[in-house]
Structures are given as structure tokens and as C-alpha cells.
mmCIF file of C-alpha atoms in Angstrom:
data_model
loop_
_atom_site.group_PDB
_atom_site.id
_atom_site.type_symbol
_atom_site.label_atom_id
_atom_site.label_comp_id
_atom_site.label_asym_id
_atom_site.label_seq_id
_atom_site.Cartn_x
_atom_site.Cartn_y
_atom_site.Cartn_z
ATOM 1 C CA MET A 1285 -14.706 -17.241 43.845
ATOM 2 C CA PRO A 1286 -13.390 -19.477 45.681
ATOM 3 C CA ASN A 1287 -14.804 -21.017 49.211
ATOM 4 C CA ILE A 1288 -13.753 -18.812 51.584
ATOM 5 C CA ALA A 1289 -11.952 -20.192 54.177
ATOM 6 C CA PRO A 1290 -13.066 -19.509 57.887
ATOM 7 C CA GLU A 1291 -9.753 -18.759 59.210
ATOM 8 C CA TYR A 1292 -10.351 -15.505 57.358
ATOM 9 C CA LEU A 1293 -13.038 -14.903 58.564
ATOM 10 C CA LEU A 1294 -11.856 -15.497 61.512
ATOM 11 C CA LEU A 1295 -9.467 -12.702 61.040
ATOM 12 C CA LEU A 1296 -12.447 -9.931 60.749
ATOM 13 C CA PHE A 1297 -13.580 -10.352 64.326
ATOM 14 C CA SER A 1298 -12.035 -9.715 67.774
ATOM 15 C CA GLN A 1299 -10.704 -10.427 71.095
ATOM 16 C CA GLN A 1300 -11.777 -7.072 72.995
ATOM 17 C CA GLN A 1301 -15.061 -5.776 70.574
ATOM 18 C CA TRP A 1302 -18.220 -7.764 70.250
ATOM 19 C CA ARG A 1303 -18.491 -7.658 66.488
ATOM 20 C CA ARG A 1304 -21.894 -8.101 64.214
ATOM 21 C CA PRO A 1305 -21.849 -11.098 61.644
ATOM 22 C CA LEU A 1306 -24.558 -9.822 59.830
ATOM 23 C CA ALA A 1307 -22.921 -6.019 59.300
ATOM 24 C CA ILE A 1308 -19.494 -7.766 58.274
ATOM 25 C CA TYR A 1309 -21.152 -9.661 55.518
ATOM 26 C CA TYR A 1310 -22.970 -6.552 54.207
ATOM 27 C CA ILE A 1311 -19.671 -4.734 54.575
ATOM 28 C CA LEU A 1312 -17.893 -7.486 52.343
ATOM 29 C CA GLN A 1313 -20.640 -7.618 49.998
ATOM 30 C CA GLY A 1314 -20.889 -3.952 49.589
ATOM 31 C CA LYS A 1315 -24.375 -3.524 50.889
ATOM 32 C CA ARG A 1316 -24.140 0.560 50.823
ATOM 33 C CA THR A 1317 -26.227 1.801 54.319
ATOM 34 C CA VAL A 1318 -24.557 4.324 56.841
ATOM 35 C CA SER A 1319 -25.154 1.777 59.301
ATOM 36 C CA ASN A 1320 -22.820 -0.678 57.336
ATOM 37 C CA LEU A 1321 -20.499 1.952 56.877
ATOM 38 C CA TYR A 1322 -20.303 2.774 60.643
ATOM 39 C CA ALA A 1323 -20.035 -1.236 61.385
ATOM 40 C CA GLY A 1324 -16.802 -0.889 58.811
ATOM 41 C CA LEU A 1325 -15.664 2.007 60.604
ATOM 42 C CA ALA A 1326 -15.944 0.519 64.322
ATOM 43 C CA TYR A 1327 -14.197 -2.535 63.263
ATOM 44 C CA GLN A 1328 -11.316 -0.905 61.211
ATOM 45 C CA LEU A 1329 -12.766 -3.206 57.821
ATOM 46 C CA LEU A 1330 -14.231 0.015 55.543
ATOM 47 C CA SER A 1331 -10.764 -1.009 52.932
ATOM 48 C CA LEU A 1332 -12.834 -4.702 52.571
ATOM 49 C CA TYR A 1333 -16.121 -3.133 51.405
ATOM 50 C CA GLN A 1334 -17.283 -5.063 48.027
ATOM 51 C CA PHE A 1335 -14.457 -6.980 48.285
ATOM 52 C CA LEU A 1336 -16.638 -10.581 47.975
ATOM 53 C CA PRO A 1337 -19.406 -9.015 46.134
ATOM 54 C CA GLN A 1338 -20.372 -12.827 45.543
ATOM 55 C CA LEU A 1339 -20.212 -14.204 49.102
ATOM 56 C CA GLN A 1340 -23.368 -15.656 49.853
ATOM 57 C CA LEU A 1341 -25.104 -15.255 52.984
ATOM 58 C CA ALA A 1342 -25.620 -19.356 53.478
ATOM 59 C CA ASP A 1343 -21.948 -19.880 52.741
ATOM 60 C CA TYR A 1344 -20.904 -17.554 55.264
ATOM 61 C CA GLN A 1345 -23.318 -18.827 57.921
ATOM 62 C CA ARG A 1346 -21.656 -21.983 57.592
ATOM 63 C CA GLN A 1347 -18.401 -21.030 57.990
ATOM 64 C CA LEU A 1348 -19.544 -19.402 61.320
ATOM 65 C CA LYS A 1349 -21.074 -21.583 62.403
ATOM 66 C CA VAL A 1350 -17.782 -24.119 61.841
ATOM 67 C CA LEU A 1351 -15.653 -20.988 63.948
ATOM 68 C CA VAL A 1352 -18.414 -21.603 66.687
ATOM 69 C CA GLN A 1353 -18.080 -25.360 66.933
ATOM 70 C CA ARG A 1354 -14.339 -25.350 66.791
ATOM 71 C CA GLY A 1355 -14.707 -22.456 70.165
ATOM 72 C CA TRP A 1356 -12.700 -19.760 67.993
ATOM 73 C CA LEU A 1357 -15.689 -17.406 68.841
ATOM 74 C CA VAL A 1358 -18.380 -17.072 70.719
ATOM 75 C CA ALA A 1359 -21.609 -15.852 70.237
ATOM 76 C CA GLN A 1360 -23.910 -13.065 72.259
ATOM 77 C CA ASP A 1361 -27.198 -11.398 71.091
ATOM 78 C CA LYS A 1362 -26.525 -11.453 67.670
ATOM 79 C CA LYS A 1363 -22.936 -10.037 68.323
ATOM 80 C CA MET A 1364 -19.556 -12.370 68.324
ATOM 81 C CA LYS A 1365 -16.296 -12.016 69.639
ATOM 82 C CA LYS A 1366 -12.945 -14.420 69.550
ATOM 83 C CA THR A 1367 -12.253 -16.285 72.179
ATOM 84 C CA VAL A 1368 -9.039 -17.032 74.036
ATOM 85 C CA GLN A 1369 -8.967 -20.230 71.896
ATOM 86 C CA GLY A 1370 -9.422 -18.198 68.170
ATOM 87 C CA GLN A 1371 -7.043 -15.400 69.081
ATOM 88 C CA GLN A 1372 -4.324 -18.976 68.986
ATOM 89 C CA HIS A 1373 -5.699 -20.421 65.895
ATOM 90 C CA GLU A 1374 -5.530 -17.085 63.878
ATOM 91 C CA GLN A 1375 -1.771 -16.594 64.751
ATOM 92 C CA GLU A 1376 -0.384 -19.953 64.489
ATOM 93 C CA TRP A 1377 -1.726 -19.755 60.845
ATOM 94 C CA ARG A 1378 -1.088 -16.396 60.458
ATOM 95 C CA GLN A 1379 2.401 -18.014 60.594
ATOM 96 C CA GLN A 1380 1.807 -20.712 58.179
ATOM 97 C CA GLN A 1381 0.119 -18.334 55.229
ATOM 98 C CA LEU A 1382 1.108 -15.653 53.117
ATOM 99 C CA LEU A 1383 -1.543 -13.015 54.394
ATOM 100 C CA PRO A 1384 -2.027 -10.451 51.294
ATOM 101 C CA THR A 1385 -1.990 -6.400 52.032
ATOM 102 C CA GLY A 1386 -3.349 -3.638 50.457
ATOM 103 C CA ILE A 1387 -6.805 -4.482 48.968
ATOM 104 C CA ASP A 1388 -8.738 -1.811 49.133
ATOM 105 C CA SER A 1389 -11.969 -2.012 47.357
ATOM 106 C CA LEU A 1390 -13.519 0.251 48.440
ATOM 107 C CA HIS A 1391 -11.488 2.998 46.622
ATOM 108 C CA PHE A 1392 -11.101 0.525 43.855
ATOM 109 C CA PRO A 1393 -15.133 -1.393 43.325
ATOM 110 C CA LYS A 1394 -15.525 -4.155 41.271
ATOM 111 C CA ALA A 1395 -12.511 -4.818 41.065
ATOM 112 C CA ASN A 1396 -13.252 -8.652 39.912
ATOM 113 C CA HIS A 1397 -15.050 -7.261 36.966
ATOM 114 C CA TYR A 1398 -11.547 -5.682 35.785
ATOM 115 C CA THR A 1399 -9.447 -8.975 36.132
ATOM 116 C CA ALA A 1400 -11.666 -10.490 34.077
ATOM 117 C CA ARG A 1401 -11.671 -7.417 31.535
ATOM 118 C CA LEU A 1402 -7.641 -7.240 32.131
ATOM 119 C CA PHE A 1403 -6.814 -11.365 32.152
ATOM 120 C CA LEU A 1404 -8.985 -10.950 28.483
ATOM 121 C CA ALA A 1405 -7.083 -7.986 26.658
ATOM 122 C CA THR A 1406 -4.294 -9.496 27.263
ATOM 123 C CA GLN A 1407 -5.251 -13.116 25.843
ATOM 124 C CA VAL A 1408 -6.714 -10.743 23.394
ATOM 125 C CA ILE A 1409 -4.205 -8.030 22.343
ATOM 126 C CA SER A 1410 -1.153 -11.545 22.654
ATOM 127 C CA GLU A 1411 -3.169 -13.168 19.990
ATOM 128 C CA LEU A 1412 -3.372 -10.069 17.830
ATOM 129 C CA GLY A 1413 0.409 -9.780 17.563
ATOM 130 C CA TYR A 1414 0.764 -12.951 15.584
ATOM 131 C CA GLN A 1415 -1.717 -12.199 14.159
ATOM 132 C CA ASN A 1416 -4.327 -15.242 14.827
ATOM 133 C CA ARG A 1417 -7.794 -15.084 14.520
ATOM 134 C CA GLN A 1418 -7.912 -18.603 15.335
ATOM 135 C CA TYR A 1419 -8.013 -19.271 19.455
ATOM 136 C CA TYR A 1420 -10.658 -19.802 22.329
ATOM 137 C CA PRO A 1421 -11.472 -16.009 24.206
ATOM 138 C CA LEU A 1422 -11.093 -16.278 27.887
ATOM 139 C CA MET A 1423 -15.097 -16.708 29.413
ATOM 140 C CA VAL A 1424 -15.647 -13.425 31.397
ATOM 141 C CA PRO A 1425 -19.105 -12.297 32.166
ATOM 142 C CA GLU A 1426 -20.395 -10.410 28.758
ATOM 143 C CA ARG A 1427 -20.248 -6.750 30.409
ATOM 144 C CA ASP A 1428 -16.962 -7.186 30.293
ATOM 145 C CA ARG A 1429 -16.904 -9.019 27.612
ATOM 146 C CA ILE A 1430 -18.313 -6.160 25.876
ATOM 147 C CA ALA A 1431 -16.399 -3.530 27.349
ATOM 148 C CA VAL A 1432 -12.763 -5.214 26.357
ATOM 149 C CA LYS A 1433 -13.892 -4.954 22.654
ATOM 150 C CA GLN A 1434 -15.516 -1.425 22.985
ATOM 151 C CA TRP A 1435 -12.070 -0.657 25.149
ATOM 152 C CA LEU A 1436 -10.071 -2.355 21.417
ATOM 153 C CA PHE A 1437 -11.538 -0.364 19.579
ATOM 154 C CA GLY A 1438 -10.497 3.130 20.999
ATOM 155 C CA GLN A 1439 -6.832 2.248 21.021
ATOM 156 C CA ASN A 1440 -3.901 2.397 18.183
ATOM 157 C CA LYS A 1441 -4.025 -0.515 16.102
ATOM 158 C CA ALA A 1442 -0.317 0.568 14.931
ATOM 159 C CA THR A 1443 1.350 0.574 18.846
ATOM 160 C CA LEU A 1444 -1.725 -1.414 20.851
ATOM 161 C CA VAL A 1445 0.911 -4.605 21.290
ATOM 162 C CA ALA A 1446 4.189 -2.959 22.653
ATOM 163 C CA THR A 1447 2.483 -0.346 24.357
ATOM 164 C CA PHE A 1448 0.058 -3.307 26.364
ATOM 165 C CA ALA A 1449 3.334 -5.296 26.790
ATOM 166 C CA GLN A 1450 5.114 -2.235 28.243
ATOM 167 C CA ASP A 1451 2.481 -1.595 30.805
ATOM 168 C CA TRP A 1452 2.663 -5.134 31.954
ATOM 169 C CA GLN A 1453 7.066 -5.439 31.915
ATOM 170 C CA HIS A 1454 6.694 -2.144 33.607
ATOM 171 C CA PHE A 1455 4.224 -3.906 36.602
ATOM 172 C CA LEU A 1456 5.851 -6.808 36.848
ATOM 173 C CA THR A 1457 9.487 -5.911 37.045
ATOM 174 C CA GLN A 1458 8.308 -4.070 40.344
ATOM 175 C CA LEU A 1459 7.151 -6.561 41.448
ATOM 176 C CA ALA A 1460 9.613 -9.110 44.329
ATOM 177 C CA PRO A 1461 10.114 -12.579 41.538
ATOM 178 C CA GLN A 1462 8.100 -14.362 42.870
ATOM 179 C CA ASP A 1463 4.817 -12.135 42.392
ATOM 180 C CA ALA A 1464 6.427 -11.334 39.386
ATOM 181 C CA THR A 1465 5.816 -15.513 38.445
ATOM 182 C CA PHE A 1466 2.609 -16.049 40.294
ATOM 183 C CA MET A 1467 0.828 -13.528 38.676
ATOM 184 C CA SER A 1468 2.032 -14.855 34.970
ATOM 185 C CA PHE A 1469 0.281 -18.177 36.160
ATOM 186 C CA PHE A 1470 -2.877 -16.325 35.474
ATOM 187 C CA LEU A 1471 -2.132 -14.442 32.022
ATOM 188 C CA SER A 1472 -3.186 -15.866 28.698
ATOM 189 C CA GLY A 1473 -1.705 -15.745 25.217
ATOM 190 C CA HIS A 1474 -0.645 -16.619 21.807
ATOM 191 C CA ALA A 1475 0.837 -20.676 22.586
ATOM 192 C CA VAL A 1476 0.436 -20.215 26.429
ATOM 193 C CA ASP A 1477 -2.652 -21.242 28.564
ATOM 194 C CA ARG A 1478 -3.390 -19.525 31.561
ATOM 195 C CA LEU A 1479 -3.598 -22.048 34.924
ATOM 196 C CA THR A 1480 -6.622 -21.944 36.964
ATOM 197 C CA ILE A 1481 -6.683 -20.900 40.846
ATOM 198 C CA GLU A 1482 -7.392 -24.004 41.637
ATOM 199 C CA GLN A 1483 -4.487 -25.815 39.527
ATOM 200 C CA VAL A 1484 -2.318 -23.163 41.205
ATOM 201 C CA ALA A 1485 -3.624 -23.823 44.704
ATOM 202 C CA ILE A 1486 -2.474 -27.393 44.361
ATOM 203 C CA ARG A 1487 1.076 -26.073 43.071
ATOM 204 C CA GLN A 1488 1.708 -24.428 45.932
ATOM 205 C CA GLN A 1489 0.051 -26.943 48.328
ATOM 206 C CA THR A 1490 -2.456 -24.058 50.058
ATOM 207 C CA THR A 1491 -6.571 -23.168 49.424
ATOM 208 C CA SER A 1492 -7.763 -21.875 46.595
ATOM 209 C CA PHE A 1493 -8.768 -19.071 48.047
ATOM 210 C CA ALA A 1494 -5.362 -18.289 50.178
ATOM 211 C CA ILE A 1495 -4.730 -18.479 45.708
ATOM 212 C CA PHE A 1496 -7.081 -16.022 45.620
ATOM 213 C CA LEU A 1497 -6.147 -13.109 47.740
ATOM 214 C CA ARG A 1498 -2.885 -12.718 46.749
ATOM 215 C CA GLN A 1499 -3.976 -12.406 43.474
ATOM 216 C CA GLN A 1500 -6.690 -10.472 44.159
ATOM 217 C CA ALA A 1501 -3.538 -8.171 46.222
ATOM 218 C CA LEU A 1502 -2.087 -7.708 43.220
ATOM 219 C CA ILE A 1503 -4.339 -6.244 41.459
ATOM 220 C CA TYR A 1504 -5.011 -3.679 43.818
ATOM 221 C CA ARG A 1505 -1.194 -2.742 43.609
ATOM 222 C CA LEU A 1506 -1.638 -2.413 39.912
ATOM 223 C CA LEU A 1507 -4.942 -0.478 40.391
ATOM 224 C CA ARG A 1508 -2.795 1.749 42.835
ATOM 225 C CA GLN A 1509 0.063 1.774 39.843
ATOM 226 C CA ALA A 1510 -2.213 3.129 37.331
ATOM 227 C CA ALA A 1511 -1.260 6.699 36.840
ATOM 228 C CA GLN A 1512 2.584 5.303 35.793
ATOM 229 C CA LEU A 1513 0.685 2.557 33.416
ATOM 230 C CA PRO A 1514 -1.601 4.358 30.755
ATOM 231 C CA MET A 1515 -3.258 1.091 28.921
ATOM 232 C CA PHE A 1516 -3.775 -0.461 32.183
ATOM 233 C CA ALA A 1517 -5.145 3.008 33.232
ATOM 234 C CA SER A 1518 -7.636 3.264 30.406
ATOM 235 C CA LEU A 1519 -9.174 0.054 30.495
ATOM 236 C CA TRP A 1520 -10.046 0.772 34.094
ATOM 237 C CA GLN A 1521 -11.663 4.594 34.124
ATOM 238 C CA PRO A 1522 -14.669 3.536 32.992
ATOM 239 C CA MET A 1523 -14.908 1.453 35.991
ATOM 240 C CA ALA A 1524 -13.401 4.262 38.020
ATOM 241 C CA PRO A 1525 -15.865 5.270 40.065
ATOM 242 C CA THR A 1526 -16.442 9.318 40.145
ATOM 243 C CA SER A 1527 -16.649 9.578 44.624
ATOM 244 C CA ILE A 1528 -16.147 7.255 47.039
ATOM 245 C CA LEU A 1529 -19.598 8.526 48.372
ATOM 246 C CA SER A 1530 -22.924 7.561 46.546
ATOM 247 C CA HIS A 1531 -24.330 9.914 43.694
ATOM 248 C CA SER A 1532 -26.894 11.079 46.168
ATOM 249 C CA ALA A 1533 -24.730 11.834 49.096
ATOM 250 C CA ALA A 1534 -22.214 13.741 46.787
ATOM 251 C CA GLN A 1535 -24.676 15.822 45.954
ATOM 252 C CA THR A 1536 -25.621 16.096 49.292
ATOM 253 C CA TYR A 1537 -22.200 17.155 50.429
ATOM 254 C CA GLN A 1538 -21.311 19.448 47.522
ATOM 255 C CA ALA A 1539 -24.295 21.648 48.215
ATOM 256 C CA VAL A 1540 -23.611 21.651 51.804
ATOM 257 C CA LEU A 1541 -19.890 22.459 51.329
ATOM 258 C CA GLN A 1542 -21.158 25.419 48.914
ATOM 259 C CA GLY A 1543 -22.875 26.573 52.216
ATOM 260 C CA THR A 1544 -26.370 25.482 50.961
ATOM 261 C CA SER A 1545 -28.813 24.608 54.022
ATOM 262 C CA LEU A 1546 -30.626 21.200 54.366
ATOM 263 C CA GLN A 1547 -33.806 22.977 54.228
ATOM 264 C CA ALA A 1548 -32.989 24.650 50.807
ATOM 265 C CA LEU A 1549 -32.037 21.176 49.715
ATOM 266 C CA GLN A 1550 -35.059 19.293 51.088
ATOM 267 C CA GLN A 1551 -37.293 21.596 48.854
ATOM 268 C CA ARG A 1552 -34.671 21.929 45.800
ATOM 269 C CA ARG A 1553 -34.543 17.708 46.271
ATOM 270 C CA HIS A 1554 -38.009 16.873 47.760
ATOM 271 C CA LEU A 1555 -36.067 14.529 49.803
ATOM 272 C CA LYS A 1556 -37.178 14.131 53.516
ATOM 273 C CA ALA A 1557 -33.935 16.039 56.195
ATOM 274 C CA SER A 1558 -33.426 12.759 57.073
ATOM 275 C CA THR A 1559 -32.430 11.511 54.282
ATOM 276 C CA LEU A 1560 -29.759 14.260 53.803
ATOM 277 C CA THR A 1561 -28.576 13.238 57.598
ATOM 278 C CA GLU A 1562 -27.827 9.872 56.363
ATOM 279 C CA HIS A 1563 -26.167 11.485 53.164
ATOM 280 C CA LEU A 1564 -24.239 13.642 55.251
ATOM 281 C CA LEU A 1565 -23.332 10.654 58.055
ATOM 282 C CA GLU A 1566 -21.548 8.706 55.113
ATOM 283 C CA ALA A 1567 -19.434 11.710 53.760
ATOM 284 C CA ALA A 1568 -18.353 12.421 57.498
ATOM 285 C CA ILE A 1569 -17.332 7.889 57.566
ATOM 286 C CA LEU A 1570 -15.822 8.455 54.095
ATOM 287 C CA MET A 1571 -14.154 11.882 53.284
ATOM 288 C CA PRO A 1572 -11.085 12.686 54.874
ATOM 289 C CA ASP A 1573 -11.687 16.179 54.808
ATOM 290 C CA PHE A 1574 -15.021 16.249 56.725
ATOM 291 C CA PRO A 1575 -15.699 19.176 58.800
ATOM 292 C CA PHE A 1576 -17.351 17.971 62.136
ATOM 293 C CA ASP A 1577 -17.086 21.595 63.661
ATOM 294 C CA ALA A 1578 -19.528 23.441 61.391
ATOM 295 C CA PHE A 1579 -22.534 20.438 62.666
ATOM 296 C CA PHE A 1580 -21.698 21.201 66.276
ATOM 297 C CA SER A 1581 -22.124 24.243 68.754
ATOM 298 C CA VAL A 1582 -18.981 24.703 71.260
ATOM 299 C CA ASP A 1583 -22.552 24.219 73.973
ATOM 300 C CA GLN A 1584 -23.390 21.125 72.294
ATOM 301 C CA GLN A 1585 -19.806 19.340 71.914
ATOM 302 C CA GLN A 1586 -19.366 20.383 74.932
ATOM 303 C CA VAL A 1587 -22.660 18.482 75.954
ATOM 304 C CA LEU A 1588 -21.577 15.091 74.552
ATOM 305 C CA ALA A 1589 -17.837 15.429 75.814
ATOM 306 C CA ASP A 1590 -19.130 15.523 79.126
ATOM 307 C CA GLN A 1591 -21.963 12.586 79.024
ATOM 308 C CA PHE A 1592 -19.673 9.966 77.164
ATOM 309 C CA GLN A 1593 -15.942 10.987 78.518
ATOM 310 C CA ASN A 1594 -15.521 8.086 80.520
ATOM 311 C CA CYS A 1595 -17.571 5.739 78.704
ATOM 312 C CA PRO A 1596 -15.587 3.602 76.443
ATOM 313 C CA ILE A 1597 -17.274 4.064 72.525
ATOM 314 C CA ASP A 1598 -19.017 0.873 71.902
ATOM 315 C CA GLN A 1599 -21.022 1.001 74.559
ATOM 316 C CA TRP A 1600 -22.540 4.526 73.981
ATOM 317 C CA GLN A 1601 -26.277 4.892 73.426
ATOM 318 C CA PHE A 1602 -28.108 7.817 72.137
ATOM 319 C CA GLN A 1603 -31.005 7.357 74.871
ATOM 320 C CA GLN A 1604 -27.740 8.364 77.442
ATOM 321 C CA LEU A 1605 -28.598 11.644 75.571
ATOM 322 C CA GLY A 1606 -32.055 11.970 77.069
ATOM 323 C CA GLN A 1607 -33.389 14.688 75.005
ATOM 324 C CA SER A 1608 -31.106 17.111 74.912
ATOM 325 C CA LEU A 1609 -30.014 16.212 70.728
ATOM 326 C CA PRO A 1610 -31.126 14.644 68.128
ATOM 327 C CA PHE A 1611 -29.770 11.071 66.850
ATOM 328 C CA PHE A 1612 -27.820 13.214 63.625
ATOM 329 C CA GLN A 1613 -25.489 14.801 66.069
ATOM 330 C CA PHE A 1614 -25.111 12.149 68.391
ATOM 331 C CA ARG A 1615 -23.758 9.891 65.834
ATOM 332 C CA LEU A 1616 -21.570 12.356 64.164
ATOM 333 C CA TYR A 1617 -20.037 12.608 66.808
ATOM 334 C CA GLN A 1618 -19.357 9.302 67.658
ATOM 335 C CA ILE A 1619 -18.097 8.856 63.662
ATOM 336 C CA GLN A 1620 -15.615 12.003 64.738
ATOM 337 C CA GLN A 1621 -13.750 10.337 68.469
ATOM 338 C CA ARG A 1622 -13.395 6.853 65.776
ATOM 339 C CA ARG A 1623 -12.264 8.375 63.342
ATOM 340 C CA ARG A 1624 -9.837 9.808 65.842
ATOM 341 C CA GLN A 1625 -9.611 6.898 67.602
ATOM 342 C CA HIS A 1626 -8.009 5.264 64.590
ATOM 343 C CA GLY A 1627 -6.198 7.734 63.668
#
């Protein structure tokens, strides 16, 4: 991954809302805790969960320091907010950049590994089409090289070249011409050498990170269209998550939906009650049809509504409830209102 641009980090902060920079870092890197997921919901950054797993904390903090020194971010009590000057600079920067849309690493995790597999498979299949065995394969992580080799063993060799080419043709023809050309820069094949991100950046007179973002946006677009691209889909399938939830949280959530009580789950799975409620909070953040009303009585909902009706949600404190309700229901109500707020 190229060095992250400080302006890109500026996009992740707000002029109205104080945000925890460490939580944003953990969102980008993919550290899954309910606290980090809730921050992603509150900051509307959940789609970037695990988007930059290789981002180093030292590099991230160094770029934040640059933003503070330039007067674009201000820090207070381990939180940061965008300044007026920062907002102005962001607007000017946006006019000069082609910012990608459609990045969704929450639903399509490990896209960096898929990118490596897709480009290696493209090279190997192209050379196979010319019956050429004398070439240097792309350098990718060993796990991705092994995955591509295993995937190739499972394919129909008689139709592999043609069907894989059809997938590329179908995808590229759906793109704007400039995007199709851009994507082709990164493809290797028989007598065709790909360009590096740095070489494309020089050619297009922009930064390597801008090129990386644009490339990744196209990869996510490809993944969203995978149902129409059977070869690409089969290459992705071993990596595809079975649930947006963590494995343990998914087990808890399904059991509760089927009517199992938390007390019964404690005994069956030998887990603490606090662990099970963390699982449910994760589900409340991530699952679109979470049944919030099943976890509150009418009286409890009224207590929460009365307590916080005139208070901005960023200022809610559990201590305001005294001893009337447990933290689980406070946070659950907060998640519900956040989701309503953001639509």
C-alpha cells in the first residue's frame, strides 16, 4: 500500500463532531471490538472497516500531526475535529482529485488479497492461452499464490481461457472508457507487462495513494458484480465471509433469534453474560433487520426517550441514567437512534 495522503485522513474527520483518531485507525485496520464498530457507525465510516489493514499506527499518527501543524485539525481530550481552514482545504482538494466511490470493505473484506489473486490468475491464464511456461509470475503473498494454484486445479482447462476472458470483457465494457483503460494498466499477460501503481501515478501526474484508491474502488465494483462474472466469483468465493458478523457473534445472534435465552446460552456455550451482550451489540450495529424492540419493555423505552430527548446523541452519557437500566440497553438504544439518524 502506498503512503497514505494526509488529505485522505482529513476526509475522515468532521467539522461538527469530535472524533477519536485511534478509533478511526482501528476501523481502517480492522480491529473488531464493539467500541470500534460503534465509532464506525457514529462517524459513518463502517464501509471502511478493514480497508487499510497494512496501515501502520506510526505512519497514521505522523500524518495526523501534519494535519494539526497545518491547522486543518484540532485536538482535544484524545479527540479531533476539522477546523474551518481544514474544511476549506478539503473542498479545494476535492476539486483537484477524482475521489473514488463505492468502497465497501465491511462487506467485502480482504480485497487486497483478492486483487493479488485476480491479477496473478489473469497473467497465468493469459500465458496458458499461448501455451507458454517460460515467464516470471507476479510476486504476490504466498497464501494468494497457493490459493490461485488450487483454484486453477478446479477449473475446466478446455474452457478456462475463453470464460475468464469473457468475464474481463463483460466487466470492462461496463466501465467508462477511461476506467477500463485505467484497469488495464495493472494487467499482465502474454507479451504484456503491467504498470505499477507508482508508474501510473507518474503517468497521470497524481499521487500513488490516489491511484491506489481508484484501483480499489474498481475492485469493489467488480466484487459487487460478481454474480454476473462466474469465474471472478469462484475466485472470490473461498474468501467470502459467511456473515458480516464475527463467527461467535453470528452464533449468538442466530440462537437468540430462534428464541434461546441469554441464560441458556451462557450455560450451553460457557460464555459470560457480558460476552453475549457484546455479540448482540455487534449485531445491532451491523445487521439491517435487528429486532431492537425485542430487548426493551415499553416502560424502558420511555425512560430512555425521556432522559435523552433534548440531548444531542454525541453528548449522551450512561451515568445520566443512574441505576435505572443496564449499560447494554443504554448502548442498544443509542445504536438504534444512530441508525435512525443516518437512515
